[in-house]
Short mmCIF file of C-alpha atoms in Angstrom, two decimals:
data_model
loop_
_atom_site.label_atom_id
_atom_site.label_comp_id
_atom_site.label_asym_id
_atom_site.label_seq_id
_atom_site.Cartn_x
_atom_site.Cartn_y
_atom_site.Cartn_z
CA MET K 155 5.52 -18.88 60.93
CA ALA K 156 4.63 -16.81 58.86
CA ASP K 157 2.82 -13.34 60.14
CA SER K 158 -0.97 -13.34 59.05
CA SER K 159 -0.76 -9.62 59.05
CA ARG K 160 1.34 -8.88 56.10
CA VAL K 161 -0.83 -11.91 54.63
CA ARG K 162 -3.83 -9.94 55.28
CA SER K 163 -2.70 -6.27 54.40
CA TYR K 164 -0.74 -7.56 51.70
CA LEU K 165 -5.17 -9.58 50.66
CA LEU K 166 -7.28 -6.54 51.59
CA ALA K 167 -5.11 -4.20 48.67
CA LEU K 168 -5.32 -6.94 46.40
CA GLN K 169 -8.66 -6.97 46.74
CA GLN K 170 -9.09 -3.52 46.33
CA ARG K 171 -6.31 -2.89 43.26
CA ILE K 172 -8.74 -5.82 41.61
CA THR K 173 -11.46 -4.73 41.73
CA GLY K 174 -10.62 -0.46 41.58
CA SER K 175 -9.62 -1.80 38.05
CA ILE K 176 -13.28 -4.56 36.91
CA ALA K 177 -15.40 -0.98 37.69
CA ALA K 178 -13.28 1.11 35.46
CA ILE K 179 -13.69 -1.71 32.87
CA ASP K 180 -17.46 -2.02 33.52
CA GLY K 181 -18.12 2.13 34.82
CA GLY K 182 -20.50 0.17 37.26
CA VAL K 183 -19.62 0.23 41.81
CA PHE K 184 -18.91 -2.48 43.41
CA ALA K 185 -21.23 -3.26 46.99
CA VAL K 186 -19.38 -2.72 49.36
CA ASP K 187 -20.50 -6.07 52.46
CA PRO K 188 -17.72 -5.96 55.12
CA TRP K 189 -18.97 -9.05 57.66
CA GLU K 190 -18.96 -10.39 60.48
CA LYS K 191 -18.91 -14.26 62.83
CA ALA K 192 -21.94 -13.64 66.04
CA PRO K 193 -20.11 -14.60 68.66
CA GLY K 194 -20.14 -17.82 69.52
CA GLU K 195 -21.09 -19.40 65.62
CA THR K 196 -18.03 -22.22 64.79
CA LEU K 197 -16.20 -20.59 63.02
CA GLN K 198 -14.06 -17.17 64.21
CA GLY K 199 -13.29 -14.21 61.94
CA ASN K 200 -14.18 -11.85 59.02
CA GLY K 201 -13.50 -10.62 55.71
CA ILE K 202 -15.09 -7.78 52.58
CA THR K 203 -17.54 -9.25 49.84
CA MET K 204 -17.46 -6.78 46.86
CA ILE K 205 -19.86 -7.23 44.43
CA LEU K 206 -21.24 -5.81 41.74
CA GLU K 207 -24.06 -6.72 39.38
CA GLY K 208 -26.20 -6.17 36.56
CA GLY K 209 -22.48 -4.08 34.83
CA GLU K 210 -22.06 -3.21 31.19
CA VAL K 211 -19.56 -5.53 31.07
CA PHE K 212 -20.22 -8.56 34.19
CA GLU K 213 -23.17 -9.88 34.71
CA ARG K 214 -21.57 -10.19 38.21
CA ALA K 215 -18.50 -10.09 39.48
CA GLY K 216 -17.88 -10.28 42.66
CA CYS K 217 -14.32 -10.76 45.38
CA GLY K 218 -14.01 -11.71 48.60
CA PHE K 219 -11.37 -11.64 51.13
CA SER K 220 -11.67 -13.82 54.68
CA HIS K 221 -10.38 -13.72 57.34
CA VAL K 222 -11.37 -16.74 60.16
CA GLN K 223 -10.52 -19.80 62.54
CA GLY K 224 -11.68 -22.75 63.73
CA PRO K 225 -11.44 -25.32 66.61
CA ARG K 226 -11.12 -27.78 64.24
CA LEU K 227 -10.04 -28.26 59.62
CA PRO K 228 -13.41 -29.62 57.89
CA PRO K 229 -12.77 -32.52 55.89
CA SER K 230 -11.97 -31.37 52.87
CA ALA K 231 -8.64 -29.88 53.92
CA THR K 232 -7.76 -32.46 55.38
CA GLN K 233 -7.96 -35.36 52.53
CA HIS K 234 -4.84 -34.38 51.87
CA ARG K 235 -2.85 -34.31 55.53
CA PRO K 236 -4.57 -36.42 57.14
CA GLU K 237 -2.17 -35.73 60.28
CA LEU K 238 -3.80 -32.42 60.44
CA ALA K 239 -7.27 -33.67 60.92
CA GLY K 240 -9.27 -32.53 63.31
CA ALA K 241 -6.43 -29.29 64.34
CA PRO K 242 -7.51 -26.15 65.17
CA PHE K 243 -6.89 -23.92 61.82
CA GLU K 244 -7.08 -19.69 60.38
CA ALA K 245 -7.77 -19.28 57.05
CA LEU K 246 -6.64 -16.03 54.77
CA GLY K 247 -7.66 -15.99 51.71
CA VAL K 248 -9.25 -13.78 48.26
CA SER K 249 -11.38 -15.60 45.69
CA LEU K 250 -13.24 -14.44 42.55
CA VAL K 251 -15.79 -15.49 40.05
CA PHE K 252 -15.95 -12.54 37.31
CA HIS K 253 -18.99 -13.22 35.31
CA PRO K 254 -19.09 -11.07 31.65
CA ARG K 255 -22.12 -9.98 30.34
CA ASN K 256 -21.55 -10.86 26.87
CA PRO K 257 -20.85 -14.09 25.71
CA TYR K 258 -17.84 -13.96 24.18
CA VAL K 259 -15.70 -12.64 27.59
CA PRO K 260 -14.82 -15.67 29.23
CA THR K 261 -15.54 -16.79 33.10
CA VAL K 262 -12.76 -15.86 35.34
CA HIS K 263 -11.61 -17.32 38.39
CA MET K 264 -8.91 -16.67 40.95
CA ASN K 265 -7.80 -17.83 44.32
CA VAL K 266 -5.20 -16.83 46.45
CA ARG K 267 -4.41 -18.31 50.16
CA MET K 268 -2.72 -18.95 53.15
CA LEU K 269 -3.84 -21.65 56.38
CA VAL K 270 -2.80 -22.94 59.64
CA ALA K 271 -2.67 -25.47 61.24
CA THR K 272 -1.89 -25.98 64.97
CA PRO K 273 -2.12 -30.08 66.57
CA ALA K 274 -1.90 -30.50 69.11
CA SER K 275 1.67 -32.59 69.23
CA GLY K 276 3.67 -31.25 66.57
CA GLN K 277 4.62 -27.44 65.20
CA PRO K 278 1.70 -25.85 63.84
CA ALA K 279 1.92 -25.77 59.80
CA CYS K 280 1.66 -23.73 57.23
CA TRP K 281 1.17 -23.46 53.18
CA PHE K 282 -0.28 -21.75 50.38
CA GLY K 283 -2.68 -22.42 47.59
CA GLY K 284 -4.38 -20.52 44.65
CA GLY K 285 -4.44 -20.29 40.94
CA MET K 286 -6.67 -18.58 37.86
CA ASP K 287 -8.30 -21.03 35.08
CA LEU K 288 -10.83 -19.57 32.68
CA THR K 289 -13.64 -20.38 31.15
CA PRO K 290 -14.67 -19.51 27.36
CA TYR K 291 -18.20 -19.83 25.60
CA TYR K 292 -16.67 -19.35 22.46
CA GLY K 293 -12.81 -20.04 21.72
CA PHE K 294 -10.11 -17.83 20.67
CA GLU K 295 -6.59 -19.78 20.56
CA GLU K 296 -5.15 -16.10 21.01
CA ASP K 297 -6.97 -15.35 24.24
CA ALA K 298 -6.00 -18.73 25.67
CA ARG K 299 -2.38 -18.55 24.53
CA HIS K 300 -2.37 -14.87 26.61
CA PHE K 301 -3.49 -16.38 29.02
CA HIS K 302 -1.15 -19.21 30.06
CA GLN K 303 1.75 -16.88 28.61
CA THR K 304 0.85 -14.96 31.41
CA CYS K 305 0.57 -17.90 34.06
CA LYS K 306 3.96 -18.91 33.03
CA ASP K 307 5.89 -15.84 32.58
CA ALA K 308 4.69 -15.15 36.45
CA LEU K 309 5.66 -18.45 37.50
CA THR K 310 8.70 -19.44 36.15
CA PRO K 311 11.36 -17.10 38.14
CA PHE K 312 10.36 -20.18 41.29
CA GLY K 313 11.35 -22.33 38.84
CA GLU K 314 11.18 -24.50 35.58
CA ASP K 315 8.77 -26.86 37.03
CA LYS K 316 6.20 -24.71 38.55
CA TYR K 317 3.36 -23.57 35.48
CA PRO K 318 3.76 -27.07 33.55
CA ARG K 319 3.27 -28.89 37.43
CA PHE K 320 0.39 -26.06 37.96
CA LYS K 321 -0.99 -26.62 34.72
CA THR K 322 -1.64 -30.36 34.64
CA TRP K 323 -2.70 -29.48 38.38
CA CYS K 324 -5.64 -27.61 36.64
CA ASP K 325 -6.62 -29.26 33.72
CA ASP K 326 -6.80 -32.10 36.69
CA TYR K 327 -8.70 -30.12 38.62
CA PHE K 328 -11.24 -27.97 37.13
CA TYR K 329 -12.58 -31.10 35.08
CA LEU K 330 -16.17 -32.05 35.80
CA LYS K 331 -15.85 -36.73 36.27
CA HIS K 332 -18.95 -36.36 35.98
CA ARG K 333 -19.11 -34.99 32.69
CA GLY K 334 -15.68 -36.58 31.40
CA GLU K 335 -15.65 -32.91 30.21
CA GLN K 336 -12.42 -29.81 30.82
CA ARG K 337 -14.07 -26.93 32.52
CA GLY K 338 -12.44 -24.23 30.28
CA ILE K 339 -9.40 -23.77 29.07
CA GLY K 340 -7.12 -24.39 32.44
CA GLY K 341 -5.08 -21.81 34.25
CA VAL K 342 -2.29 -22.87 36.90
CA PHE K 343 -3.83 -24.17 40.25
CA PHE K 344 -1.63 -25.30 43.07
CA ASP K 345 -2.26 -25.91 46.64
CA ASP K 346 -1.05 -27.64 50.07
CA PHE K 347 2.49 -25.37 48.58
CA GLN K 348 4.95 -24.92 50.62
CA GLU K 349 8.43 -25.95 49.49
CA LEU K 350 9.71 -22.39 48.59
CA GLY K 351 10.09 -22.21 52.39
CA LEU K 352 7.78 -19.09 53.61
CA ASP K 353 9.48 -16.51 52.40
CA GLY K 354 9.35 -18.35 48.96
CA SER K 355 6.12 -19.69 48.64
CA LEU K 356 4.26 -16.66 49.81
CA ALA K 357 6.49 -14.84 48.03
CA MET K 358 5.25 -17.09 44.80
CA MET K 359 1.73 -17.34 45.57
CA GLN K 360 1.51 -13.03 45.11
CA SER K 361 2.75 -13.66 41.95
CA VAL K 362 0.15 -15.27 40.68
CA ALA K 363 -2.19 -12.84 42.42
CA ASN K 364 -0.04 -10.17 41.11
CA ALA K 365 -0.17 -11.19 37.33
CA PHE K 366 -4.47 -11.73 37.95
CA LEU K 367 -5.50 -8.81 35.97
CA PRO K 368 -2.58 -8.56 33.18
CA ALA K 369 -3.32 -11.87 32.23
CA TYR K 370 -7.11 -11.58 32.56
CA LEU K 371 -7.82 -7.85 31.30
CA PRO K 372 -7.21 -7.74 27.86
CA VAL K 373 -9.11 -10.84 27.00
CA VAL K 374 -11.50 -8.63 28.25
CA GLU K 375 -11.05 -5.20 26.36
CA ARG K 376 -10.58 -7.38 22.77
CA ARG K 377 -13.48 -9.08 23.01
CA LYS K 378 -16.57 -6.51 25.58
CA ALA K 379 -17.85 -4.65 22.40
CA MET K 380 -18.08 -7.73 19.92
CA ALA K 381 -21.53 -8.49 18.62
CA TYR K 382 -23.66 -11.02 19.12
CA GLY K 383 -26.94 -12.44 18.87
CA GLU K 384 -29.25 -14.58 20.61
CA ARG K 385 -27.90 -18.31 20.05
CA GLU K 386 -24.68 -16.73 21.58
CA ARG K 387 -26.39 -15.57 24.56
CA ASP K 388 -28.70 -18.83 25.19
CA PHE K 389 -25.02 -20.70 24.29
CA GLN K 390 -23.61 -18.75 27.44
CA LEU K 391 -26.27 -19.68 29.66
CA TYR K 392 -25.96 -23.79 29.02
CA ARG K 393 -22.49 -23.82 29.48
CA ARG K 394 -22.83 -21.58 32.65
CA GLY K 395 -24.39 -24.78 33.92
CA ARG K 396 -21.91 -26.88 33.87
CA TYR K 397 -19.86 -23.45 36.12
CA VAL K 398 -22.26 -24.28 38.38
CA GLU K 399 -22.00 -27.82 38.35
CA PHE K 400 -18.46 -28.07 38.89
CA ASN K 401 -18.11 -26.16 41.45
CA LEU K 402 -22.29 -27.80 44.18
CA VAL K 403 -20.19 -30.52 43.37
CA TRP K 404 -16.30 -31.29 42.85
CA ASP K 405 -14.60 -27.50 43.66
CA ARG K 406 -13.56 -27.68 47.46
CA GLY K 407 -13.33 -24.41 47.98
CA THR K 408 -16.53 -24.44 48.40
CA HIS K 409 -16.34 -27.34 50.38
CA PHE K 410 -14.40 -26.76 53.14
CA GLY K 411 -16.62 -22.96 53.43
CA LEU K 412 -19.72 -24.62 53.62
CA GLN K 413 -18.27 -27.82 55.64
CA SER K 414 -16.36 -24.92 58.04
CA GLY K 415 -19.30 -23.21 59.16
CA GLY K 416 -18.17 -20.46 56.47
CA ARG K 417 -20.96 -16.92 55.70
CA THR K 418 -23.20 -19.22 52.79
CA GLU K 419 -24.03 -16.06 50.98
CA SER K 420 -20.03 -14.64 50.29
CA ILE K 421 -19.37 -18.37 49.48
CA LEU K 422 -22.32 -18.98 46.72
CA MET K 423 -21.72 -15.50 45.21
CA SER K 424 -19.63 -17.13 42.51
CA MET K 425 -22.43 -18.65 41.07
CA PRO K 426 -23.86 -17.08 38.03
CA PRO K 427 -26.67 -14.80 38.46
CA LEU K 428 -28.71 -16.37 35.06
CA VAL K 429 -28.04 -20.13 33.80
CA SER K 430 -30.09 -22.60 31.76
CA TRP K 431 -30.19 -26.68 31.22
CA SER K 432 -31.51 -28.40 28.96
CA TYR K 433 -31.29 -31.86 27.28
CA GLN K 434 -29.01 -33.37 25.49
CA ARG K 435 -28.16 -31.10 23.83
CA PRO K 436 -27.06 -30.89 19.97
CA LEU K 437 -23.99 -29.27 18.14
CA GLU K 438 -24.13 -28.19 15.28
CA ALA K 439 -21.77 -29.41 12.76
CA GLY K 440 -18.62 -26.73 11.92
CA SER K 441 -20.27 -24.32 14.28
CA ALA K 442 -18.48 -22.25 16.93
CA GLU K 443 -19.92 -24.05 19.64
CA GLU K 444 -19.21 -27.65 18.53
CA CYS K 445 -15.18 -25.40 17.31
CA LEU K 446 -16.05 -25.01 22.09
CA TYR K 447 -15.73 -28.54 22.46
CA LYS K 448 -13.11 -29.91 19.97
CA ASP K 449 -10.74 -27.69 19.65
CA PHE K 450 -10.81 -25.61 23.74
CA LEU K 451 -12.30 -27.83 26.38
CA ILE K 452 -9.21 -30.12 25.73
CA ARG K 453 -6.55 -30.45 27.42
CA ARG K 454 -3.80 -29.20 25.40
CA ASP K 455 -0.29 -27.42 25.02
CA TRP K 456 -1.37 -23.65 25.13
CA LEU K 457 2.00 -21.72 24.31
#
């Protein structure tokens, strides 16, 4: 069985490394909110929510660590593992969503986690999940190639099959079924992963997590000072609505947290601070906004 204390130490250091780098770019300060579940609650454990709001570069940047135990796995965690339904569990993870101020800087999501379930009969089961994906409001081929190449480089040491598999998995997962639309340009995503053994699977998860800053920061640096106006800002807020829709309607991580009795404030820190919807919004032919839909919100080989 993987040593949860070792994984916990790694994840806490990862949270500090990522928030430190983001604070250095933004110039702002992350609020640090340590929390612990009260005695008697269904879910027990603790965590640290770190959030930067109203920054120069990031309107909201949330990065949370949690380490919880519960008496039974929620349905969202056992839909592919019916033999573990109702088993006690332990879950550790770091999850982040960064919403930039400048519409030319894409929103980004990253999550890595370990779950351990102990059914009444049989051996404990341990698996890993995670990945990262990029959601631009205005598309740039250079940014998409860089993000995907960094993801591929992180996974190649663990097998040539991993990046194509996990890219397809990401495209399938971050898809708004009710709109028939990709959420963004994707990235990589994996879940219920243990095929490399405990040490190998943990190492792969760590490699993906360690690739996050090299994948995202160069994109931020290229775009954060680009001039924009009311039109770009309005489109950004409209597209943020898709992010909200996905997270609340389809995201298994959100469902897992809410179904298991997780900390609602920390689970919903992924929501953007400002967002808008409009009815049947038209797209101007040949515009950059139309280009996003035609050339970027589609499944394609970015490399």
